[in-house]
Amino acid sequence: MANAGNDTLTLDLYGRGDETYVNQLKSTAAELGITDRIRFLSTDAKGMRQVYADYDALIFTSAWEEPFALTPLEAMSAQIPVVSTLLGGSRELVRDGENALKFAARDPVDLARAINGLAGDAELRQSIANTAGQEVVERYDLQVIVGQIESYLQETLNQHGHT
């Protein structure tokens, strides 16, 4: 896909992946002539708070059925817009255009569409970030989750004659 005019966009890739795969990514960046716009980085869980604070968006490109959507959830709690696949736990979290933008996994054209849509619409970015941040507190705060677990356990006990 030709550059859509976003010459100022950069990409920082966080994680510790298979060396062969990382080298493949670096090779692809070189072939595309964009090595000056991509950095390969890593940090620990504690460092991720600062990472989220330093960026304009999280692009969550998971291409496997991860059971949890922890990374997008953390980004949403930091109130940065998320662009994500709908695989695994992300399917339960992401509502396209409301609390995040979705794209089809392994589809670079669809990913570019979502990124360009987000980059070109400041109002959408703000709306998504605000909605996601509010939902994280309302639906995923520790007290909310503990309350749901307690209710489930109490219902289970009641169904089996224990009170």
mmCIF file of C-alpha atoms in Angstrom:
data_model
loop_
_atom_site.group_PDB
_atom_site.id
_atom_site.type_symbol
_atom_site.label_atom_id
_atom_site.label_comp_id
_atom_site.label_asym_id
_atom_site.label_seq_id
_atom_site.Cartn_x
_atom_site.Cartn_y
_atom_site.Cartn_z
ATOM 1 C CA MET A 1 0.000 0.000 0.000
ATOM 2 C CA ALA A 2 1.341 3.418 -0.874
ATOM 3 C CA ASN A 3 1.988 5.910 1.876
ATOM 4 C CA ALA A 4 -1.290 7.659 2.607
ATOM 5 C CA GLY A 5 0.383 10.959 3.479
ATOM 6 C CA ASN A 6 1.183 10.187 7.097
ATOM 7 C CA ASP A 7 4.898 10.875 6.880
ATOM 8 C CA THR A 8 4.995 11.992 10.501
ATOM 9 C CA LEU A 9 3.607 8.760 11.974
ATOM 10 C CA THR A 10 6.101 6.554 13.743
ATOM 11 C CA LEU A 11 5.835 3.049 15.145
ATOM 12 C CA ASP A 12 7.420 1.705 18.315
ATOM 13 C CA LEU A 13 7.060 -2.048 18.687
ATOM 14 C CA TYR A 14 7.164 -3.252 22.287
ATOM 15 C CA GLY A 15 7.748 -6.850 23.244
ATOM 16 C CA ARG A 16 10.177 -9.692 23.233
ATOM 17 C CA GLY A 17 9.453 -11.873 20.262
ATOM 18 C CA ASP A 18 11.073 -14.734 18.499
ATOM 19 C CA GLU A 19 14.388 -13.506 17.061
ATOM 20 C CA THR A 20 13.603 -14.852 13.583
ATOM 21 C CA TYR A 21 10.275 -13.005 13.553
ATOM 22 C CA VAL A 22 11.828 -9.757 14.810
ATOM 23 C CA ASN A 23 14.482 -9.980 12.093
ATOM 24 C CA GLN A 24 11.729 -10.543 9.525
ATOM 25 C CA LEU A 25 9.980 -7.387 10.741
ATOM 26 C CA LYS A 26 13.218 -5.409 10.514
ATOM 27 C CA SER A 27 13.823 -6.741 7.008
ATOM 28 C CA THR A 28 10.323 -5.737 5.920
ATOM 29 C CA ALA A 29 10.821 -2.241 7.347
ATOM 30 C CA ALA A 30 14.079 -1.955 5.382
ATOM 31 C CA GLU A 31 12.362 -3.111 2.177
ATOM 32 C CA LEU A 32 9.690 -0.470 2.693
ATOM 33 C CA GLY A 33 12.288 2.223 3.416
ATOM 34 C CA ILE A 34 10.838 3.084 6.804
ATOM 35 C CA THR A 35 13.519 1.916 9.232
ATOM 36 C CA ASP A 36 13.940 5.492 10.439
ATOM 37 C CA ARG A 37 10.294 5.511 11.573
ATOM 38 C CA ILE A 38 10.241 2.203 13.487
ATOM 39 C CA ARG A 39 11.855 1.287 16.787
ATOM 40 C CA PHE A 40 11.971 -2.118 18.479
ATOM 41 C CA LEU A 41 11.714 -1.721 22.257
ATOM 42 C CA SER A 42 10.830 -3.640 25.393
ATOM 43 C CA THR A 43 10.021 -2.919 29.011
ATOM 44 C CA ASP A 44 8.688 -4.705 32.040
ATOM 45 C CA ALA A 45 5.124 -4.549 33.381
ATOM 46 C CA LYS A 46 5.976 -1.642 35.670
ATOM 47 C CA GLY A 47 7.431 0.352 32.762
ATOM 48 C CA MET A 48 4.258 0.003 30.711
ATOM 49 C CA ARG A 49 2.533 2.781 32.669
ATOM 50 C CA GLN A 50 5.028 5.270 31.288
ATOM 51 C CA VAL A 51 4.833 3.710 27.839
ATOM 52 C CA TYR A 52 1.086 4.316 27.704
ATOM 53 C CA ALA A 53 1.558 7.892 28.888
ATOM 54 C CA ASP A 54 4.094 8.554 26.118
ATOM 55 C CA TYR A 55 1.969 7.525 23.119
ATOM 56 C CA ASP A 56 -1.010 8.688 21.105
ATOM 57 C CA ALA A 57 -2.532 5.244 20.501
ATOM 58 C CA LEU A 58 -2.081 1.521 21.016
ATOM 59 C CA ILE A 59 -2.126 -0.659 17.926
ATOM 60 C CA PHE A 60 -2.889 -4.167 19.206
ATOM 61 C CA THR A 61 -2.093 -6.525 16.365
ATOM 62 C CA SER A 62 -2.542 -9.858 18.094
ATOM 63 C CA ALA A 63 -3.090 -12.553 15.480
ATOM 64 C CA TRP A 64 -3.947 -15.405 17.844
ATOM 65 C CA GLU A 65 -6.837 -16.163 20.174
ATOM 66 C CA GLU A 66 -5.405 -14.602 23.334
ATOM 67 C CA PRO A 67 -7.796 -15.414 26.165
ATOM 68 C CA PHE A 68 -7.398 -12.007 27.805
ATOM 69 C CA ALA A 69 -7.198 -8.522 26.373
ATOM 70 C CA LEU A 70 -4.993 -7.162 29.132
ATOM 71 C CA THR A 71 -2.814 -4.909 26.966
ATOM 72 C CA PRO A 72 -5.734 -3.085 25.293
ATOM 73 C CA LEU A 73 -7.499 -2.870 28.648
ATOM 74 C CA GLU A 74 -4.432 -1.236 30.226
ATOM 75 C CA ALA A 75 -4.189 1.240 27.346
ATOM 76 C CA MET A 76 -7.872 2.046 27.658
ATOM 77 C CA SER A 77 -7.422 2.720 31.365
ATOM 78 C CA ALA A 78 -4.653 5.162 30.438
ATOM 79 C CA GLN A 79 -7.204 6.803 28.115
ATOM 80 C CA ILE A 80 -5.328 6.350 24.890
ATOM 81 C CA PRO A 81 -7.211 5.196 21.793
ATOM 82 C CA VAL A 82 -6.876 1.535 20.865
ATOM 83 C CA VAL A 83 -6.882 -0.067 17.424
ATOM 84 C CA SER A 84 -7.286 -3.816 17.820
ATOM 85 C CA THR A 85 -8.087 -7.124 16.227
ATOM 86 C CA LEU A 86 -11.159 -8.934 17.474
ATOM 87 C CA LEU A 87 -9.411 -12.181 18.311
ATOM 88 C CA GLY A 88 -9.657 -13.807 21.719
ATOM 89 C CA GLY A 89 -10.517 -11.586 24.648
ATOM 90 C CA SER A 90 -10.434 -8.450 22.512
ATOM 91 C CA ARG A 91 -13.703 -9.581 20.936
ATOM 92 C CA GLU A 92 -15.435 -9.062 24.284
ATOM 93 C CA LEU A 93 -13.767 -5.722 24.941
ATOM 94 C CA VAL A 94 -13.705 -3.792 21.661
ATOM 95 C CA ARG A 95 -16.772 -2.002 20.304
ATOM 96 C CA ASP A 96 -15.728 -0.482 17.009
ATOM 97 C CA GLY A 97 -16.063 3.277 16.860
ATOM 98 C CA GLU A 98 -17.206 3.499 20.475
ATOM 99 C CA ASN A 99 -14.351 2.460 22.763
ATOM 100 C CA ALA A 100 -11.773 1.420 20.139
ATOM 101 C CA LEU A 101 -11.331 0.805 16.431
ATOM 102 C CA LYS A 102 -11.155 -2.697 15.036
ATOM 103 C CA PHE A 103 -9.371 -4.206 12.071
ATOM 104 C CA ALA A 104 -9.226 -7.678 10.603
ATOM 105 C CA ALA A 105 -6.277 -9.682 11.927
ATOM 106 C CA ARG A 106 -3.451 -10.172 9.425
ATOM 107 C CA ASP A 107 -4.990 -7.590 7.072
ATOM 108 C CA PRO A 108 -2.506 -4.726 6.583
ATOM 109 C CA VAL A 109 -4.883 -2.751 4.376
ATOM 110 C CA ASP A 110 -7.617 -2.842 7.007
ATOM 111 C CA LEU A 111 -5.087 -1.943 9.703
ATOM 112 C CA ALA A 112 -3.916 1.037 7.633
ATOM 113 C CA ARG A 113 -7.547 2.105 7.174
ATOM 114 C CA ALA A 114 -8.113 2.063 10.939
ATOM 115 C CA ILE A 115 -4.874 3.909 11.716
ATOM 116 C CA ASN A 116 -5.546 6.562 9.078
ATOM 117 C CA GLY A 117 -9.092 6.978 10.372
ATOM 118 C CA LEU A 118 -7.817 7.475 13.897
ATOM 119 C CA ALA A 119 -4.932 9.738 12.879
ATOM 120 C CA GLY A 120 -7.219 11.951 10.821
ATOM 121 C CA ASP A 121 -9.986 12.496 13.368
ATOM 122 C CA ALA A 122 -9.091 14.218 16.647
ATOM 123 C CA GLU A 123 -12.709 14.159 17.838
ATOM 124 C CA LEU A 124 -12.907 10.382 17.311
ATOM 125 C CA ARG A 125 -9.633 9.851 19.174
ATOM 126 C CA GLN A 126 -10.896 11.848 22.148
ATOM 127 C CA SER A 127 -14.316 10.197 22.166
ATOM 128 C CA ILE A 128 -12.859 6.693 22.025
ATOM 129 C CA ALA A 129 -10.331 7.460 24.767
ATOM 130 C CA ASN A 130 -12.976 8.967 27.054
ATOM 131 C CA THR A 131 -15.481 6.160 26.547
ATOM 132 C CA ALA A 132 -12.867 3.450 27.030
ATOM 133 C CA GLY A 133 -11.455 5.066 30.154
ATOM 134 C CA GLN A 134 -14.910 5.339 31.709
ATOM 135 C CA GLU A 135 -15.806 1.746 30.802
ATOM 136 C CA VAL A 136 -12.632 0.353 32.340
ATOM 137 C CA VAL A 137 -13.583 1.882 35.675
ATOM 138 C CA GLU A 138 -17.256 0.864 35.412
ATOM 139 C CA ARG A 139 -16.707 -2.701 34.186
ATOM 140 C CA TYR A 140 -13.192 -3.814 35.075
ATOM 141 C CA ASP A 141 -12.214 -2.071 38.293
ATOM 142 C CA LEU A 142 -11.063 -4.550 40.946
ATOM 143 C CA GLN A 143 -14.068 -3.884 43.200
ATOM 144 C CA VAL A 144 -16.464 -4.437 40.295
ATOM 145 C CA ILE A 145 -14.839 -7.746 39.369
ATOM 146 C CA VAL A 146 -14.705 -8.919 42.998
ATOM 147 C CA GLY A 147 -18.408 -8.061 43.344
ATOM 148 C CA GLN A 148 -19.227 -10.103 40.246
ATOM 149 C CA ILE A 149 -17.267 -13.085 41.540
ATOM 150 C CA GLU A 150 -18.924 -12.853 44.960
ATOM 151 C CA SER A 151 -22.382 -12.688 43.344
ATOM 152 C CA TYR A 152 -21.617 -15.700 41.167
ATOM 153 C CA LEU A 153 -20.372 -17.718 44.134
ATOM 154 C CA GLN A 154 -23.391 -16.744 46.250
ATOM 155 C CA GLU A 155 -25.799 -17.721 43.432
ATOM 156 C CA THR A 156 -23.996 -21.047 43.048
ATOM 157 C CA LEU A 157 -24.274 -21.747 46.781
ATOM 158 C CA ASN A 158 -27.955 -20.779 46.787
ATOM 159 C CA GLN A 159 -28.674 -23.108 43.850
ATOM 160 C CA HIS A 160 -27.190 -25.982 45.797
ATOM 161 C CA GLY A 161 -29.110 -25.294 49.008
ATOM 162 C CA HIS A 162 -26.362 -23.468 50.896
ATOM 163 C CA THR A 163 -26.835 -19.969 52.229
#
